[in-house]
PDB file of C-alpha atoms in Angstrom:
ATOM      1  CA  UNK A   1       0.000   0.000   0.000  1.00 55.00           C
ATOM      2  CA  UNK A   2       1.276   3.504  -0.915  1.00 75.00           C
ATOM      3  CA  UNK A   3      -0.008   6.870  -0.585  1.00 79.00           C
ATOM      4  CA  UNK A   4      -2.096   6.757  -3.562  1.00 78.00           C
ATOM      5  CA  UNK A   5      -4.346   4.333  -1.937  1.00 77.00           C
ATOM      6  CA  UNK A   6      -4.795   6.858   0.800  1.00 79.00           C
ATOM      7  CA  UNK A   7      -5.151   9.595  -1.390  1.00 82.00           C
ATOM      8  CA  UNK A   8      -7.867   7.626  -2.969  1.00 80.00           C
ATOM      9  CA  UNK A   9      -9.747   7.273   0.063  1.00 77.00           C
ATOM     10  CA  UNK A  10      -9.941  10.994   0.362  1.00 81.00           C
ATOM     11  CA  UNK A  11     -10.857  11.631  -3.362  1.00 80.00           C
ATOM     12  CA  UNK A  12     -13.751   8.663  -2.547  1.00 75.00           C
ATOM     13  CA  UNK A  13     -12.410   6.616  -5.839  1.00 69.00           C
ATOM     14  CA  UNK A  14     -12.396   2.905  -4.813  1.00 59.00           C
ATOM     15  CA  UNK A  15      -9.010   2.083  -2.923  1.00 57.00           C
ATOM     16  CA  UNK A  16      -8.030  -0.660  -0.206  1.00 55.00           C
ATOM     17  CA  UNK A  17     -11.013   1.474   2.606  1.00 62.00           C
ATOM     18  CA  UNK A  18     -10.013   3.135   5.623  1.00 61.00           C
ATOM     19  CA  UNK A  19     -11.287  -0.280   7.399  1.00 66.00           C
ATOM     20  CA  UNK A  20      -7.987  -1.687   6.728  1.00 72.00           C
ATOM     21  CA  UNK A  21      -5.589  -2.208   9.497  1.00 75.00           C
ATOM     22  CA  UNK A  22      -2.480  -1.442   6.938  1.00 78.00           C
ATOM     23  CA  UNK A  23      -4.637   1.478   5.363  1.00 75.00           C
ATOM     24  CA  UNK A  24      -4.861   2.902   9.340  1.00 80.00           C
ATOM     25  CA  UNK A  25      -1.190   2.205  10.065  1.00 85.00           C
ATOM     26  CA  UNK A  26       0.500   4.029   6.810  1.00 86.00           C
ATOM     27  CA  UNK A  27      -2.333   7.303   7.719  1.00 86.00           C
ATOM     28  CA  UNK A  28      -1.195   7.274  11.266  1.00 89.00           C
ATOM     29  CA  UNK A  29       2.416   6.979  10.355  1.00 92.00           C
ATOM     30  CA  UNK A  30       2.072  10.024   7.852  1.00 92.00           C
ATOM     31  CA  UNK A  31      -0.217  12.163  10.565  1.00 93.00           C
ATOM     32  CA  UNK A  32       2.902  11.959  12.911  1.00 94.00           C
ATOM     33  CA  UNK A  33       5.080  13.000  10.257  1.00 95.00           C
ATOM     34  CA  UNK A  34       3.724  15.835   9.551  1.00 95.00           C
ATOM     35  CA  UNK A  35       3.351  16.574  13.369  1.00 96.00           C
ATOM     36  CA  UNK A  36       7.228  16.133  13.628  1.00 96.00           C
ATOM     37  CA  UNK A  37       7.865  18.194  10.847  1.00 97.00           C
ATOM     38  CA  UNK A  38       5.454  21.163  11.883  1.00 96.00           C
ATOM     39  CA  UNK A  39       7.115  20.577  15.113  1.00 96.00           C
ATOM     40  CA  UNK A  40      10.753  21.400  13.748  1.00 96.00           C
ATOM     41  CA  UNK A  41       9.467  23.928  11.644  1.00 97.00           C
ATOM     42  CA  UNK A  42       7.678  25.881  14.437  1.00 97.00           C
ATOM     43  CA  UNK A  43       9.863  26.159  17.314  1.00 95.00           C
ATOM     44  CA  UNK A  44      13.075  27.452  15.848  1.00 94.00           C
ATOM     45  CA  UNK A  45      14.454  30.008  13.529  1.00 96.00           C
ATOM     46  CA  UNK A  46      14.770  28.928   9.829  1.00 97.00           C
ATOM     47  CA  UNK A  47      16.222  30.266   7.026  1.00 97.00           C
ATOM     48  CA  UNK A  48      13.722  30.462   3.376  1.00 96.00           C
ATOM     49  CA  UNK A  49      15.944  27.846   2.040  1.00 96.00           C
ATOM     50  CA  UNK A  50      15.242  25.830   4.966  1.00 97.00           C
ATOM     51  CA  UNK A  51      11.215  26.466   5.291  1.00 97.00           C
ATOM     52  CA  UNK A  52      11.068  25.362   1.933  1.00 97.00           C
ATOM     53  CA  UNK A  53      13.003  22.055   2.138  1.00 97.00           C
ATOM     54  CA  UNK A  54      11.073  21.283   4.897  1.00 97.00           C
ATOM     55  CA  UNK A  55       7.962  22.256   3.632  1.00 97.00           C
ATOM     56  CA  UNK A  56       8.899  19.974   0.573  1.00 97.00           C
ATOM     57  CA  UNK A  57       9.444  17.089   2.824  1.00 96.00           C
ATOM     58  CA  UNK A  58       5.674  17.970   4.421  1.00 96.00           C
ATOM     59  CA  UNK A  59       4.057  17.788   1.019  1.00 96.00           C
ATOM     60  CA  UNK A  60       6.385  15.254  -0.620  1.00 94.00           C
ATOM     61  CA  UNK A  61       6.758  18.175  -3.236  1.00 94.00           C
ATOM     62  CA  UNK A  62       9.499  20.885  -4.496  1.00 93.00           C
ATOM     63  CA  UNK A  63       8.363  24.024  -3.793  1.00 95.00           C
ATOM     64  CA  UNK A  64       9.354  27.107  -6.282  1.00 94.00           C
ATOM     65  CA  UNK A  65      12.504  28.987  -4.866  1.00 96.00           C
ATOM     66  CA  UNK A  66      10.197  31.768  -5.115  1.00 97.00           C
ATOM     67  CA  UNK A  67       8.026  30.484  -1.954  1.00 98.00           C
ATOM     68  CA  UNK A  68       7.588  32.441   1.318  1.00 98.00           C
ATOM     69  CA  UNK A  69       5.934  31.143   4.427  1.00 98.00           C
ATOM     70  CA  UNK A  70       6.251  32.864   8.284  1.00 98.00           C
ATOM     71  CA  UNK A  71       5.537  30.257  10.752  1.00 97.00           C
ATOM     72  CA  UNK A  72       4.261  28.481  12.852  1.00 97.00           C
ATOM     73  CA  UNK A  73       2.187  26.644  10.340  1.00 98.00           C
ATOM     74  CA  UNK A  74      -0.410  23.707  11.018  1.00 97.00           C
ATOM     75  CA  UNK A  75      -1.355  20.311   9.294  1.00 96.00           C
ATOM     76  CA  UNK A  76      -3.030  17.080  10.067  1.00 93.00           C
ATOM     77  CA  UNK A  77      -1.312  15.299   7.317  1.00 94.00           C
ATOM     78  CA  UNK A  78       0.756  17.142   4.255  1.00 94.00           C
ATOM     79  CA  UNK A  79       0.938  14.897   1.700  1.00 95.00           C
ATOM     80  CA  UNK A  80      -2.019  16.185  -0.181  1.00 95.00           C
ATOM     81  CA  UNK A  81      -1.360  19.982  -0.607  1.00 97.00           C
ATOM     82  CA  UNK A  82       0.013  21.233  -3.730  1.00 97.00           C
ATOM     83  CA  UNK A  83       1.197  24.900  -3.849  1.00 98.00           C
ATOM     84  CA  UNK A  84       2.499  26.962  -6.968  1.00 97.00           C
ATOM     85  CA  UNK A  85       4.669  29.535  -7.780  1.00 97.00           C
ATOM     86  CA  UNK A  86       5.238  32.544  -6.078  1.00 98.00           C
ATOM     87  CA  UNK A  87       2.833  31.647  -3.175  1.00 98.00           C
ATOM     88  CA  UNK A  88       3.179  33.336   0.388  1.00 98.00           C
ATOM     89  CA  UNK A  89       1.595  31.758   3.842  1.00 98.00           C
ATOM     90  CA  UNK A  90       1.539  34.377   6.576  1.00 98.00           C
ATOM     91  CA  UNK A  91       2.296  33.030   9.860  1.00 97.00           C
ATOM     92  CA  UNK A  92      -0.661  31.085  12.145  1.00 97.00           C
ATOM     93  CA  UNK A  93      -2.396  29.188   9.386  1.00 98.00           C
ATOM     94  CA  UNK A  94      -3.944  25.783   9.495  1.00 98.00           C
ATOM     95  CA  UNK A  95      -4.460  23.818   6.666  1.00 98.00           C
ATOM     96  CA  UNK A  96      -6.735  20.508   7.360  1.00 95.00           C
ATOM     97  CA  UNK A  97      -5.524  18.739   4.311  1.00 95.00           C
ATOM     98  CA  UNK A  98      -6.992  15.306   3.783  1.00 93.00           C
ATOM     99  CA  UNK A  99      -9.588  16.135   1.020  1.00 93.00           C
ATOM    100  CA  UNK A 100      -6.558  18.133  -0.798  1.00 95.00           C
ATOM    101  CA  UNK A 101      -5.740  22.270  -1.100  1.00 97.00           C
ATOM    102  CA  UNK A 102      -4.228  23.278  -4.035  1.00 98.00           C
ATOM    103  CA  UNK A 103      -3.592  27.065  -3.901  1.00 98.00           C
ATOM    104  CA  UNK A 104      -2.178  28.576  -7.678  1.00 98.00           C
ATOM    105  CA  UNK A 105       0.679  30.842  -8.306  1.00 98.00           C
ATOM    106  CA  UNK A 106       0.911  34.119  -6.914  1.00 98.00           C
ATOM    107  CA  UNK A 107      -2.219  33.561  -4.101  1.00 98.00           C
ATOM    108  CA  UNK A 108      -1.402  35.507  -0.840  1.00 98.00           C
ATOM    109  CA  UNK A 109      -2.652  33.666   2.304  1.00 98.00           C
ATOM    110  CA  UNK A 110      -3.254  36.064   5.819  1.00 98.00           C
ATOM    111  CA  UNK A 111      -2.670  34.980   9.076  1.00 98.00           C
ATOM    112  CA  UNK A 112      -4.456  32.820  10.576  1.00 98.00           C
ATOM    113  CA  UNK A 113      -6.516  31.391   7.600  1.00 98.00           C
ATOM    114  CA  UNK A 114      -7.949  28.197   7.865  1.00 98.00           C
ATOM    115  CA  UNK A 115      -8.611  25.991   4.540  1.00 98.00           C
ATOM    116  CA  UNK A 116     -10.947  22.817   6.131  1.00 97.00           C
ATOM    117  CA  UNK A 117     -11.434  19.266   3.648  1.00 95.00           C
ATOM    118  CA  UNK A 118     -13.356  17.234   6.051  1.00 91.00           C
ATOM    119  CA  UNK A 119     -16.635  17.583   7.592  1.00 88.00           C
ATOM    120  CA  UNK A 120     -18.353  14.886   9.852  1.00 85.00           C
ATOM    121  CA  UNK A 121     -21.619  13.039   8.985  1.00 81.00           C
ATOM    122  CA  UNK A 122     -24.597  14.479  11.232  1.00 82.00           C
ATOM    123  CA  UNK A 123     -26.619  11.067  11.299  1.00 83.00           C
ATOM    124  CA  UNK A 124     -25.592   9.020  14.570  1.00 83.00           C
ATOM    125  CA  UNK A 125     -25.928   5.724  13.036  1.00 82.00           C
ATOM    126  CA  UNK A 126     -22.712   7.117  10.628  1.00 75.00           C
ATOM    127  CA  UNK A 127     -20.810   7.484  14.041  1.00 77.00           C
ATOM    128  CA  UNK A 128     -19.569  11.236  12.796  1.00 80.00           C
ATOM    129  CA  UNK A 129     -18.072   9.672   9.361  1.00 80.00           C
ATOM    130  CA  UNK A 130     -15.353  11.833   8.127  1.00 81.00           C
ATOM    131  CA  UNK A 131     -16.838  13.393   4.604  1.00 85.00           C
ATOM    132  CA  UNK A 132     -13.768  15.022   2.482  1.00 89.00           C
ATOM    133  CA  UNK A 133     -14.112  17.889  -0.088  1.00 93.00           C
ATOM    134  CA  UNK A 134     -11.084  19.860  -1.816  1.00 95.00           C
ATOM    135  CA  UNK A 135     -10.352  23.067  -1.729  1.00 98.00           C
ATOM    136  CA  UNK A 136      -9.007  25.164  -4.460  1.00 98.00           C
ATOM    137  CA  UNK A 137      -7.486  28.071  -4.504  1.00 98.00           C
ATOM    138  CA  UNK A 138      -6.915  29.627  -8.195  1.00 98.00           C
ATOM    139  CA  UNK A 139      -4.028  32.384  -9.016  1.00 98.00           C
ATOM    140  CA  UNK A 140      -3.303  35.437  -7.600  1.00 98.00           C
ATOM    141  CA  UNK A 141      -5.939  35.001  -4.871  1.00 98.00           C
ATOM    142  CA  UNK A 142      -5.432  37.332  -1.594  1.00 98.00           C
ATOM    143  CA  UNK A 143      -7.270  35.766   1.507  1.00 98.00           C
ATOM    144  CA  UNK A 144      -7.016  37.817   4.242  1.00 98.00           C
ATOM    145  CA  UNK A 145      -6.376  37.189   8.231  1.00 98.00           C
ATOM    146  CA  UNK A 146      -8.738  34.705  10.270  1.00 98.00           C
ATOM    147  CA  UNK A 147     -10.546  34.059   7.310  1.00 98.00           C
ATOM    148  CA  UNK A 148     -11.791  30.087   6.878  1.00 98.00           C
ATOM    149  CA  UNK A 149     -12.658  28.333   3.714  1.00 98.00           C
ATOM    150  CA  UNK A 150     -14.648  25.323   4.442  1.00 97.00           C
ATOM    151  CA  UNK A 151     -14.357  22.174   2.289  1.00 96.00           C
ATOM    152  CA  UNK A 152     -15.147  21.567  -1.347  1.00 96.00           C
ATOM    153  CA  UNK A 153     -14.683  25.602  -1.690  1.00 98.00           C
ATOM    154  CA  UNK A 154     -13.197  26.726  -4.796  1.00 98.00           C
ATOM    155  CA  UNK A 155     -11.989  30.018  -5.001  1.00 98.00           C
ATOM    156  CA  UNK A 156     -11.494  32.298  -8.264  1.00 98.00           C
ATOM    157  CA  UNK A 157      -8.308  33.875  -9.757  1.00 97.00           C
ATOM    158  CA  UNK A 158      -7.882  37.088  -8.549  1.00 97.00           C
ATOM    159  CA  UNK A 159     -10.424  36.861  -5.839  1.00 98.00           C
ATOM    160  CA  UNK A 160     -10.134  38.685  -2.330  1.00 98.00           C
ATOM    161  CA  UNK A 161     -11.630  37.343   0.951  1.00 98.00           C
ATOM    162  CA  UNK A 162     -11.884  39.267   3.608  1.00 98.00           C
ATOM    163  CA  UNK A 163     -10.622  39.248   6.524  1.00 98.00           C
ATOM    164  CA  UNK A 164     -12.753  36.956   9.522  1.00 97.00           C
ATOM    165  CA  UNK A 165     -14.757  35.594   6.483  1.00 98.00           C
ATOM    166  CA  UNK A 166     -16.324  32.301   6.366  1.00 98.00           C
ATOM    167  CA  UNK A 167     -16.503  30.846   2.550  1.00 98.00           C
ATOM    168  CA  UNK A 168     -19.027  28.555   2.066  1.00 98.00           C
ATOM    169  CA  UNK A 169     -19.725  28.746  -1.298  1.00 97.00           C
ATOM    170  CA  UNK A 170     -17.616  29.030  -4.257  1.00 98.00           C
ATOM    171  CA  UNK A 171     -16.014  32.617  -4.845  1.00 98.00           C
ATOM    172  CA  UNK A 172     -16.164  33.768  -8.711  1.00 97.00           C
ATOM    173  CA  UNK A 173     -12.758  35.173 -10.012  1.00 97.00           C
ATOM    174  CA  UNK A 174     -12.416  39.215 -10.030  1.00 97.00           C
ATOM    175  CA  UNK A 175     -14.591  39.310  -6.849  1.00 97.00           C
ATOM    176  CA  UNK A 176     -14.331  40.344  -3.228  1.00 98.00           C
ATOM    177  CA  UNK A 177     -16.309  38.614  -0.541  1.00 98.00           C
ATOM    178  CA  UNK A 178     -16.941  39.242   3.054  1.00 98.00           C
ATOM    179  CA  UNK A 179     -19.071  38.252   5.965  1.00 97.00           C
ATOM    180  CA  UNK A 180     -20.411  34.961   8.212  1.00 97.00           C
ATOM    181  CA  UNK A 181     -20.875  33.351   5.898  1.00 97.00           C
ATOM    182  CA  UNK A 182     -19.217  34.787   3.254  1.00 97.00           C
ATOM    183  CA  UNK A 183     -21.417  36.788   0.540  1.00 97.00           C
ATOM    184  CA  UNK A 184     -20.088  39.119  -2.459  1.00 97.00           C
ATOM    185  CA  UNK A 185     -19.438  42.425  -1.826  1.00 97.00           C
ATOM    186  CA  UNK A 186     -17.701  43.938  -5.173  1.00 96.00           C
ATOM    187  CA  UNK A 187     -16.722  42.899  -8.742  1.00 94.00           C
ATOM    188  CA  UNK A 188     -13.017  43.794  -9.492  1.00 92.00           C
ATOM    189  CA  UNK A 189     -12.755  45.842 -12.532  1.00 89.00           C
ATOM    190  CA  UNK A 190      -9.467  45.471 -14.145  1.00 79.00           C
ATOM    191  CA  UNK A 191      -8.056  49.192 -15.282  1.00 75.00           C
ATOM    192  CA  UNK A 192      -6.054  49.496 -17.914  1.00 66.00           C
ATOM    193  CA  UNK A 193      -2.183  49.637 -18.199  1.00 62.00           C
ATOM    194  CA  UNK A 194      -0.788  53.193 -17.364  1.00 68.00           C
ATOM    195  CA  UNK A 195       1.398  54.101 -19.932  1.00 63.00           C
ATOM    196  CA  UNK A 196       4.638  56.109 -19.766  1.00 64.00           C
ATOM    197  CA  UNK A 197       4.172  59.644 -22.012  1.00 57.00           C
TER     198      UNK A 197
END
C-alpha cells in the first residue's frame, strides 16, 4: 500500500477502505510526520531555504525557490497539498488537508486562515463519518487574516476574501467577498495599463 491508496480514500475513488488495518497504520504513520515536521518547523528560527526544504518534505513536493511562508504553520497530514509559484503563507495558518488544497501561483494567504477538507456526517448511526471535499485556490488570490474556507470551496483567480470571512460557497474570479458566511461584496474591474508619455 502507498499513498495513492490513501489519497484515494480521500478523493472517494475505490481504494483498499479506511477499514484496513495497513490502510490505518500508513495514515497514522504520515499524521505523525507531519506533526514532527510542523514541530521542527515551528519552534526554531529557519532560514527560506530551509522552510522550503522542509515544507517539501511535508508535502512530498518541491516548492518554487520563489516560496515564502512565516511560521508556525499547522497540518493534520501534508501529503495532499500542492502549492504553486510565487505563493506566500503568513504566519498562524492551518491547513486541514486530507480532502486536498491546491492554492495557484501568486495567491497571498493572511494569518491565521484556515482551509478545512473534512466535515463529519450528522446522522448518529454514521458514528460522525469523516466526509472530504477539496479546496481550491486559483491564481493570484489574496485571503485575508482569520478568514476560513470550508471544504469543497473553490476560489477564483484574482479573488479577495476578507478578513474573519467564512466561505461557504464558491467565490467567482475578479470578486471580493466578506461576511459569516461569506457573501459578495464587489466585482473587481481590471483598469487598464498606465502608460509612460
Amino acid at each position: 500500500m502507498i499513498l495513492e491508496d490513501i489519497l484515494k480514500e480521500f478523493r472517494g475513488e475505490e481504494g483498499v477502505g479506511a477499514q484496513n488495518p495497513e490502510w490505518q497504520s500508513i495514515f497514522s504513520e504520515l499524521c505523525q510526520e507531519a506533526i514532527r515536521i510542523g514541530m521542527e518547523l515551528n519552534n526554531h528560527y529557519h532560514t527560506p531555504e530551509e522552510i522550503r526544504e522542509m515544507m517539501g518534505r511535508l508535502t512530498g513536493k518541491k516548492l518554487e525557490n520563489d516560496f515564502r511562508l512565516f511560521p508556525p504553520f499547522y497540518t493534520d497530514f501534508g501529503k495532499n497539498i500542492t502549492i504553486g509559484k510565487d505563493v506566500f503563507i503568513n504566519s498562524g495558518c492551518h491547513f486541514q488537508d486530507q480532502g486536498g488544497i491546491t492554492i495557484g501561483d501568486g495567491t497571498l494567504v493572511g494569518h491565521n486562515v484556515v482551509l478545512a477538507t473534512i466535515n463529519h456526517d450528522l446522522n448518529p448511526s454514521k458514528k460522525r463519518k469523516n466526509h472530504y471535499a477539496p479546496v481550491r485556490i486559483g491564481n493570484h488570490v489574496w485571503i485575508g487574516s482569520n478568514a476560513t474556507v470550508l471544504p469543497g470551496v473553490t476560489i477564483g483567480d484574482w479573488a479577495v476574501v476578507a478578513a474573519g470571512a467564512v466561505v461557504t460557497k464558491d467565490v467567482p474570479a475578479m470578486t471580493v467577498v466578506g461576511g459569516v458566511p461569506a457573501k459578495i461584496l464587489k466585482t473587481i474591474s481590471e483598469e487598464p495599463a498606465e502608460t509612460e508619455d
